[in-house]
Amino acid sequence: LKIAETRPMRPKYFFVLFSYTVKGNGTPKAPRRRTEVSEIRSFTAREKGASTNVFSETSEYWKTSIGLGYFEESMGGGAGNEFLPPTLSPRSQLVTSSPTQKPSLRPISTAPTESQSNSPTRTFSQGPSQKPTPPPSALPTELPTKTSSLEPSPVPNTLPSGFPTLIPTLTPSFSPTVQPSLSPMASPIIIHQPTDQPSASLLESSTIAPVTPMTIAPMISPDCIINVNSFCQTIDGSLCNDIPEIDTRCDGTPTRLTMRFKGGACAQSQNFQTEDLFECHDYNDGPPTETGDEAFIVVTNAQGGDITYHEGCVSVGDVFDITDEGNEVDERINVTIYSSEDKLLRTILQTVVYHSSCSGKLFLKDTFGSVQLVEFENQSQSIVSCFVDTFVAFTILNEGEADTTLVSLISESNVFETFDLTDKVHNKTLPSGENLVIQQPFQIDMTSQQEYVFNSTVVGASGSSFDCVYNDVLRFEVGNQAQLRYPTNSPTSVVTDFPTKIPEDAECRLKAHIECRVNGERSSDCQNLVSPVGSKCTQEDEPFKIIFIYAGGDCTSSNNDQKNFECQDSGDGPNVNELVFVTTNGRNGAVVRLGETYHYEALSNESTGIIEVTISNIDLTSGRSGSMIQTLRIVTKCDEDDSLALTKKYGALQLVGFENYLQGMVSIFADITMIYYIKNQGSSNANVTSAIITSAFSGDVSYLNSPLVIEHGDNATFHEDAHINLLESVSTIFAFEFNAQGITLAEVPCKVTAGWYNFTLH
């Protein structure tokens, strides 16, 4: 950049457009960085000769010549300046790695323009406008503008902005913004005020791994705790799990047949009637196939055509009845499908004739050309349908201490499209202790066995700044098992080889399934996981195993409730010791690093209800135990006066787990095993070509390096192990999905049912 040497007036400020790559060795206060940015900056002009360094001499970042002025402040080497200098406006490409130390030097522009521009100008106005610009538009823009409006909008936009607002909104946002703020806020918003010095407590310093400090996610507000439980029920009150299998064969002359108009050609016909009973012919490219397309359908008796059972327009996907006011329908039915209500020869798309008296092998789901039987009614069987009318009921319970305003309710299914029930709950206030029941009707197809999974999430908000989220998974399996639904043909006259081989073109069906188990002596399903905060050793059952984390701190950092607890420091205690040597009752000696776990297991003769712990420093010369820096006397009887509670501090040690006979292992950690199954439910061997898992623990993982053959009826199993910190996982939704692909020996693709599993720690 060059600035004219001859000018009538020396400017007070000048503006520089930078496009640069930053890299350097850094200074004690400004660590090494590398980034690429483009931005405009303003600087106070100073006479410094014809060429100067961009930054002050104390900075180790770039050394480059530019113009007649130089930076007012350095990039990081100047005294007390630990951050990048403030910019005039948010950077257009990259955010800074940390907030600027000071607010912007100047406003975005020197003055408003006479009229509104369509977008921000790249340079600043030369002088003030003659009169104020018109007020902002009445309607919000579709996307946020790059600079702030001159005045607030009359009404807030109903959509969330892509970036955080510069000041807090009146109500909390329902989800975090996609990207961090481009510039610092005018004043800080304090959510959890940090202490001046690092906390000695594990709650701010430890992680899942025992060798690094642990951090804990913000706890959910006790004012906002909601629960949702879902179940499936039929209209008559039976649970969906208890729906019995149905007999799909028609055994008596029907008085009504309900057909679904599928559309399509005769080639898709699938029934068990012989050629002398069933006929189908296509004309003029056949019936339509797109859902919603209409055709004009006329149904009569095949002999004489003097009885009309149905006449009218039907859309692809809809159903229609073949009935004669309660009388039995004729044994042969004629279905004619036209392109319009003009029942002319040139408008015929398809003609179908089939046997309907139920003496000629008539079953639910039989397809005759473009029509399919989905329900029938006769005197002996009454009404028999493919479908059962059911509903999922979602019971939302406010378990918090204050009223909760419901925000949304969404249920995802592996069979149906997502049920968005937000309009039924949004902005409804649910008082503490009360519940709200929402029902979603749907139909179950009973002609084939199917697993139904509903993964439901409810979101609420209380008067605090916290949202509360609860996730529930409902799964059940219902429907007829795959089996022969009709008598076989007569035996062949010649005996075949025994046994017959599975045909290569037989059906191939793969079903993926997921289970989650919490490992331990008392293994359980992951749905039973709860937050261990406040868990205590109860019923005077002294633990035989205790797990601490060395979190540092002197005796004053203790926060347990024991009346007979004793702690004594020597000197400053183990405040800042990275390594210490810990013994209990004169044994179990171990070198423990800050943030690591220390395990104590009692001997059979040590059931005294008290453990005495000694913490010593490490002699760096010999590597052995040095002088004592803290002694602890911890009561382990688990009585009312001296309880053991998880996360409580006992001097420099924090309790993170214990095990006794009544409660088993109680810990802030959980070892989890995910089990992924692929079952071959078809009648043919399957050559599984891929098995892909989307895991909350490990992301997308492929478990097959080469094809895997699974015989019909068998299954393959894969495992995934994880170690999680329950304190950090409160309200986290752990979602898993399992998909597989396969082919038969004849290279026919398998039908695949994906597996789903979600759980939330409460």
Short mmCIF file of N, CA and C in Angstrom, two decimals, residues 116 132-137 145 147-155:
data_model
loop_
_atom_site.label_atom_id
_atom_site.label_comp_id
_atom_site.label_asym_id
_atom_site.label_seq_id
_atom_site.Cartn_x
_atom_site.Cartn_y
_atom_site.Cartn_z
N GLN A 116 -30.85 3.58 1.62
CA GLN A 116 -30.35 2.26 1.98
C GLN A 116 -29.70 1.58 0.78
N PRO A 132 -30.93 11.98 7.55
CA PRO A 132 -30.93 10.56 7.99
C PRO A 132 -31.52 9.66 6.91
N THR A 133 -31.06 8.44 6.91
CA THR A 133 -31.60 7.45 5.96
C THR A 133 -32.96 6.99 6.43
N PRO A 134 -33.77 6.44 5.51
CA PRO A 134 -35.10 5.93 5.91
C PRO A 134 -34.95 4.82 6.94
N PRO A 135 -36.01 4.55 7.69
CA PRO A 135 -35.95 3.48 8.72
C PRO A 135 -35.80 2.11 8.05
N PRO A 136 -35.42 1.12 8.83
CA PRO A 136 -35.28 -0.23 8.25
C PRO A 136 -36.60 -0.73 7.69
N SER A 137 -36.50 -1.72 6.83
CA SER A 137 -37.69 -2.29 6.22
C SER A 137 -38.55 -2.93 7.31
N THR A 145 -28.14 -9.76 7.78
CA THR A 145 -27.22 -8.88 7.06
C THR A 145 -25.84 -8.95 7.69
N THR A 147 -23.92 -6.49 8.51
CA THR A 147 -23.72 -5.46 9.53
C THR A 147 -25.03 -5.23 10.27
N SER A 148 -24.96 -4.60 11.41
CA SER A 148 -26.13 -4.37 12.25
C SER A 148 -27.08 -3.37 11.60
N SER A 149 -28.40 -3.52 11.86
CA SER A 149 -29.38 -2.55 11.40
C SER A 149 -29.21 -1.25 12.17
N LEU A 150 -29.63 -0.13 11.51
CA LEU A 150 -29.52 1.16 12.19
C LEU A 150 -30.46 1.23 13.38
N GLU A 151 -31.62 0.58 13.27
CA GLU A 151 -32.58 0.53 14.35
C GLU A 151 -33.12 -0.89 14.46
N PRO A 152 -33.68 -1.24 15.61
CA PRO A 152 -34.23 -2.60 15.73
C PRO A 152 -35.37 -2.82 14.75
N SER A 153 -35.57 -4.06 14.32
CA SER A 153 -36.71 -4.39 13.48
C SER A 153 -37.98 -4.29 14.29
N PRO A 154 -39.14 -3.97 13.63
CA PRO A 154 -40.41 -3.85 14.37
C PRO A 154 -40.79 -5.13 15.09
N VAL A 155 -40.54 -6.28 14.45
CA VAL A 155 -40.86 -7.57 15.08
C VAL A 155 -39.66 -8.48 14.88
#
